Amino acid sequence: MSYNSSGSSFQRTTPIVLNLIIINALAFLAQYAFGGMDQLNRVNDLFALHHYKSTEFRPYQLVTHMFMHGGIFHLLFNMLALWMFGTMIERIWGPKRFLIFYLICGLGAGLAQMGSYTFDFWQIDHANLDAELYEQYQTALRMNC
């Protein structure tokens, strides 16, 4: 499928990239509206990727984490990169193939992060913790998302 290259740069943005930018912006607004950029907010608890031993971890977070951002500059630079590179790739590959690529990359990033969590917390994960230390550990895991 060929995209028209005339018009403003916003009009030249491909449909999947444009929709992903909108979804990311809406997710950021929800994050900000329901707790600001404080890590301990309900939107982050529900949708950011948590350590698999955290009480906040849910399997769907492997998908939803790719729409969460740590601040306005994180969002802006990610969306700039998505717009610059994603538009080109979508034009070459087409919308379906690009969306599959985007989702696979996000899922791969989530799995890599889970591997990093496993490595970083290996000793603590295999220790016997009393109730007080367990609560402190859960708080640390929640802050680490």
PDB file of C-alpha atoms in Angstrom:
ATOM      1  CA  MET A   1       0.000   0.000   0.000  1.00  0.00           C
ATOM      2  CA  SER A   2       1.388   3.383  -0.937  1.00  0.00           C
ATOM      3  CA  TYR A   3       0.861   6.438   1.252  1.00  0.00           C
ATOM      4  CA  ASN A   4       0.471   9.921  -0.112  1.00  0.00           C
ATOM      5  CA  SER A   5       3.606  11.932   0.650  1.00  0.00           C
ATOM      6  CA  SER A   6       2.034  15.338   0.063  1.00  0.00           C
ATOM      7  CA  GLY A   7       0.578  17.450   2.850  1.00  0.00           C
ATOM      8  CA  SER A   8       1.778  18.247   6.344  1.00  0.00           C
ATOM      9  CA  SER A   9       3.943  15.815   8.295  1.00  0.00           C
ATOM     10  CA  PHE A  10       0.968  14.976  10.517  1.00  0.00           C
ATOM     11  CA  GLN A  11      -1.001  13.957   7.424  1.00  0.00           C
ATOM     12  CA  ARG A  12       1.944  11.835   6.212  1.00  0.00           C
ATOM     13  CA  THR A  13       1.964   9.842   9.444  1.00  0.00           C
ATOM     14  CA  THR A  14       0.910   6.284   8.749  1.00  0.00           C
ATOM     15  CA  PRO A  15      -2.299   4.982  10.382  1.00  0.00           C
ATOM     16  CA  ILE A  16      -0.814   2.422  12.804  1.00  0.00           C
ATOM     17  CA  VAL A  17       1.866   4.831  14.008  1.00  0.00           C
ATOM     18  CA  LEU A  18      -0.714   7.585  14.477  1.00  0.00           C
ATOM     19  CA  ASN A  19      -3.012   5.266  16.440  1.00  0.00           C
ATOM     20  CA  LEU A  20      -0.121   4.027  18.613  1.00  0.00           C
ATOM     21  CA  ILE A  21       0.865   7.622  19.402  1.00  0.00           C
ATOM     22  CA  ILE A  22      -2.738   8.404  20.376  1.00  0.00           C
ATOM     23  CA  ILE A  23      -2.992   5.265  22.564  1.00  0.00           C
ATOM     24  CA  ASN A  24       0.304   6.077  24.296  1.00  0.00           C
ATOM     25  CA  ALA A  25      -0.760   9.677  24.908  1.00  0.00           C
ATOM     26  CA  LEU A  26      -4.124   8.575  26.339  1.00  0.00           C
ATOM     27  CA  ALA A  27      -2.410   6.033  28.593  1.00  0.00           C
ATOM     28  CA  PHE A  28      -0.041   8.743  29.815  1.00  0.00           C
ATOM     29  CA  LEU A  29      -2.957  11.081  30.524  1.00  0.00           C
ATOM     30  CA  ALA A  30      -4.669   8.322  32.512  1.00  0.00           C
ATOM     31  CA  GLN A  31      -1.438   7.718  34.407  1.00  0.00           C
ATOM     32  CA  TYR A  32      -1.146  11.396  35.198  1.00  0.00           C
ATOM     33  CA  ALA A  33      -4.825  11.909  36.035  1.00  0.00           C
ATOM     34  CA  PHE A  34      -5.020   8.961  38.427  1.00  0.00           C
ATOM     35  CA  GLY A  35      -1.950   9.472  40.562  1.00  0.00           C
ATOM     36  CA  GLY A  36       0.445  11.716  38.717  1.00  0.00           C
ATOM     37  CA  MET A  37       3.956  10.496  38.167  1.00  0.00           C
ATOM     38  CA  ASP A  38       4.136   8.944  41.620  1.00  0.00           C
ATOM     39  CA  GLN A  39       5.182   5.325  41.142  1.00  0.00           C
ATOM     40  CA  LEU A  40       2.654   4.238  43.735  1.00  0.00           C
ATOM     41  CA  ASN A  41      -0.528   4.932  41.796  1.00  0.00           C
ATOM     42  CA  ARG A  42      -3.304   2.593  40.741  1.00  0.00           C
ATOM     43  CA  VAL A  43      -2.757   2.947  36.988  1.00  0.00           C
ATOM     44  CA  ASN A  44       0.888   1.935  37.387  1.00  0.00           C
ATOM     45  CA  ASP A  45      -0.155  -0.911  39.688  1.00  0.00           C
ATOM     46  CA  LEU A  46      -2.574  -2.219  37.068  1.00  0.00           C
ATOM     47  CA  PHE A  47      -0.690  -1.688  33.816  1.00  0.00           C
ATOM     48  CA  ALA A  48       3.068  -1.272  34.431  1.00  0.00           C
ATOM     49  CA  LEU A  49       5.171  -4.422  34.404  1.00  0.00           C
ATOM     50  CA  HIS A  50       5.905  -5.714  37.897  1.00  0.00           C
ATOM     51  CA  HIS A  51       8.240  -8.438  39.124  1.00  0.00           C
ATOM     52  CA  TYR A  52       6.545 -11.823  38.821  1.00  0.00           C
ATOM     53  CA  LYS A  53       6.721 -12.313  42.618  1.00  0.00           C
ATOM     54  CA  SER A  54       5.012  -8.976  43.306  1.00  0.00           C
ATOM     55  CA  THR A  55       1.433  -9.025  44.513  1.00  0.00           C
ATOM     56  CA  GLU A  56       0.768  -6.421  41.792  1.00  0.00           C
ATOM     57  CA  PHE A  57       1.936  -8.646  38.897  1.00  0.00           C
ATOM     58  CA  ARG A  58      -0.663  -9.718  36.324  1.00  0.00           C
ATOM     59  CA  PRO A  59       0.195 -11.594  33.090  1.00  0.00           C
ATOM     60  CA  TYR A  60      -1.543  -8.977  30.897  1.00  0.00           C
ATOM     61  CA  GLN A  61       1.103  -6.473  32.015  1.00  0.00           C
ATOM     62  CA  LEU A  62       3.461  -8.060  29.479  1.00  0.00           C
ATOM     63  CA  VAL A  63       1.335  -6.248  26.861  1.00  0.00           C
ATOM     64  CA  THR A  64       0.113  -3.149  28.713  1.00  0.00           C
ATOM     65  CA  HIS A  65       3.560  -2.088  29.950  1.00  0.00           C
ATOM     66  CA  MET A  66       4.516  -0.926  26.470  1.00  0.00           C
ATOM     67  CA  PHE A  67       2.000   1.931  26.730  1.00  0.00           C
ATOM     68  CA  MET A  68       3.219   3.199  30.134  1.00  0.00           C
ATOM     69  CA  HIS A  69       5.775   5.978  30.515  1.00  0.00           C
ATOM     70  CA  GLY A  70       7.804   7.358  33.405  1.00  0.00           C
ATOM     71  CA  GLY A  71       7.358  11.043  32.595  1.00  0.00           C
ATOM     72  CA  ILE A  72       6.569  13.565  29.900  1.00  0.00           C
ATOM     73  CA  PHE A  73      10.071  13.447  28.348  1.00  0.00           C
ATOM     74  CA  HIS A  74      10.022   9.650  28.306  1.00  0.00           C
ATOM     75  CA  LEU A  75       6.727   9.812  26.408  1.00  0.00           C
ATOM     76  CA  LEU A  76       7.849  12.576  24.035  1.00  0.00           C
ATOM     77  CA  PHE A  77      11.138  10.935  23.048  1.00  0.00           C
ATOM     78  CA  ASN A  78       9.524   7.517  22.616  1.00  0.00           C
ATOM     79  CA  MET A  79       6.767   8.992  20.434  1.00  0.00           C
ATOM     80  CA  LEU A  80       9.313  10.972  18.414  1.00  0.00           C
ATOM     81  CA  ALA A  81      11.268   7.768  17.755  1.00  0.00           C
ATOM     82  CA  LEU A  82       8.049   5.898  16.935  1.00  0.00           C
ATOM     83  CA  TRP A  83       7.014   8.633  14.511  1.00  0.00           C
ATOM     84  CA  MET A  84      10.449   8.932  12.856  1.00  0.00           C
ATOM     85  CA  PHE A  85      11.238   5.235  12.449  1.00  0.00           C
ATOM     86  CA  GLY A  86       7.812   3.612  12.680  1.00  0.00           C
ATOM     87  CA  THR A  87       6.342   5.663   9.849  1.00  0.00           C
ATOM     88  CA  MET A  88       9.144   4.583   7.529  1.00  0.00           C
ATOM     89  CA  ILE A  89       8.926   0.933   8.532  1.00  0.00           C
ATOM     90  CA  GLU A  90       5.125   0.905   8.230  1.00  0.00           C
ATOM     91  CA  ARG A  91       5.357   2.376   4.727  1.00  0.00           C
ATOM     92  CA  ILE A  92       7.767  -0.350   3.671  1.00  0.00           C
ATOM     93  CA  TRP A  93       6.222  -3.330   5.485  1.00  0.00           C
ATOM     94  CA  GLY A  94       2.582  -2.305   5.562  1.00  0.00           C
ATOM     95  CA  PRO A  95       0.313  -1.774   8.586  1.00  0.00           C
ATOM     96  CA  LYS A  96      -0.311  -5.390   9.594  1.00  0.00           C
ATOM     97  CA  ARG A  97       3.315  -6.490   9.517  1.00  0.00           C
ATOM     98  CA  PHE A  98       4.439  -3.325  11.333  1.00  0.00           C
ATOM     99  CA  LEU A  99       1.853  -3.762  14.113  1.00  0.00           C
ATOM    100  CA  ILE A 100       2.904  -7.387  14.613  1.00  0.00           C
ATOM    101  CA  PHE A 101       6.546  -6.231  14.757  1.00  0.00           C
ATOM    102  CA  TYR A 102       5.685  -3.514  17.299  1.00  0.00           C
ATOM    103  CA  LEU A 103       3.792  -5.933  19.548  1.00  0.00           C
ATOM    104  CA  ILE A 104       6.461  -8.653  19.331  1.00  0.00           C
ATOM    105  CA  CYS A 105       9.160  -6.120  20.219  1.00  0.00           C
ATOM    106  CA  GLY A 106       7.117  -4.907  23.192  1.00  0.00           C
ATOM    107  CA  LEU A 107       6.489  -8.463  24.366  1.00  0.00           C
ATOM    108  CA  GLY A 108      10.187  -9.268  23.944  1.00  0.00           C
ATOM    109  CA  ALA A 109      11.111  -6.189  25.977  1.00  0.00           C
ATOM    110  CA  GLY A 110       8.735  -7.297  28.736  1.00  0.00           C
ATOM    111  CA  LEU A 111      10.223 -10.793  28.801  1.00  0.00           C
ATOM    112  CA  ALA A 112      13.742  -9.335  28.874  1.00  0.00           C
ATOM    113  CA  GLN A 113      12.713  -7.123  31.809  1.00  0.00           C
ATOM    114  CA  MET A 114      11.308 -10.146  33.639  1.00  0.00           C
ATOM    115  CA  GLY A 115      14.641 -11.898  33.073  1.00  0.00           C
ATOM    116  CA  SER A 116      16.414  -8.874  34.504  1.00  0.00           C
ATOM    117  CA  TYR A 117      14.106  -8.933  37.543  1.00  0.00           C
ATOM    118  CA  THR A 118      14.877 -12.631  38.011  1.00  0.00           C
ATOM    119  CA  PHE A 119      18.618 -11.960  37.949  1.00  0.00           C
ATOM    120  CA  ASP A 120      18.478  -8.844  40.165  1.00  0.00           C
ATOM    121  CA  PHE A 121      16.247 -10.373  42.847  1.00  0.00           C
ATOM    122  CA  TRP A 122      17.490 -13.992  42.705  1.00  0.00           C
ATOM    123  CA  GLN A 123      18.876 -14.127  46.257  1.00  0.00           C
ATOM    124  CA  ILE A 124      15.903 -12.377  47.849  1.00  0.00           C
ATOM    125  CA  ASP A 125      13.395 -14.460  45.869  1.00  0.00           C
ATOM    126  CA  HIS A 126      14.890 -17.633  47.331  1.00  0.00           C
ATOM    127  CA  ALA A 127      15.212 -16.426  50.916  1.00  0.00           C
ATOM    128  CA  ASN A 128      12.793 -17.173  53.733  1.00  0.00           C
ATOM    129  CA  LEU A 129      11.420 -13.813  54.802  1.00  0.00           C
ATOM    130  CA  ASP A 130       9.423 -13.086  57.922  1.00  0.00           C
ATOM    131  CA  ALA A 131       6.187 -11.097  57.595  1.00  0.00           C
ATOM    132  CA  GLU A 132       7.798  -7.683  58.144  1.00  0.00           C
ATOM    133  CA  LEU A 133      10.620  -8.287  55.652  1.00  0.00           C
ATOM    134  CA  TYR A 134       8.123  -9.735  53.169  1.00  0.00           C
ATOM    135  CA  GLU A 135       6.066  -6.502  53.312  1.00  0.00           C
ATOM    136  CA  GLN A 136       9.228  -4.431  52.788  1.00  0.00           C
ATOM    137  CA  TYR A 137      10.154  -6.683  49.865  1.00  0.00           C
ATOM    138  CA  GLN A 138       6.711  -6.251  48.276  1.00  0.00           C
ATOM    139  CA  THR A 139       7.033  -2.452  48.641  1.00  0.00           C
ATOM    140  CA  ALA A 140      10.464  -2.577  46.989  1.00  0.00           C
ATOM    141  CA  LEU A 141       9.090  -4.701  44.132  1.00  0.00           C
ATOM    142  CA  ARG A 142       6.207  -2.265  43.632  1.00  0.00           C
ATOM    143  CA  MET A 143       8.610   0.698  43.455  1.00  0.00           C
ATOM    144  CA  ASN A 144      10.849  -1.133  40.984  1.00  0.00           C
ATOM    145  CA  CYS A 145       8.277  -1.304  38.162  1.00  0.00           C
TER     146      CYS A 145
END
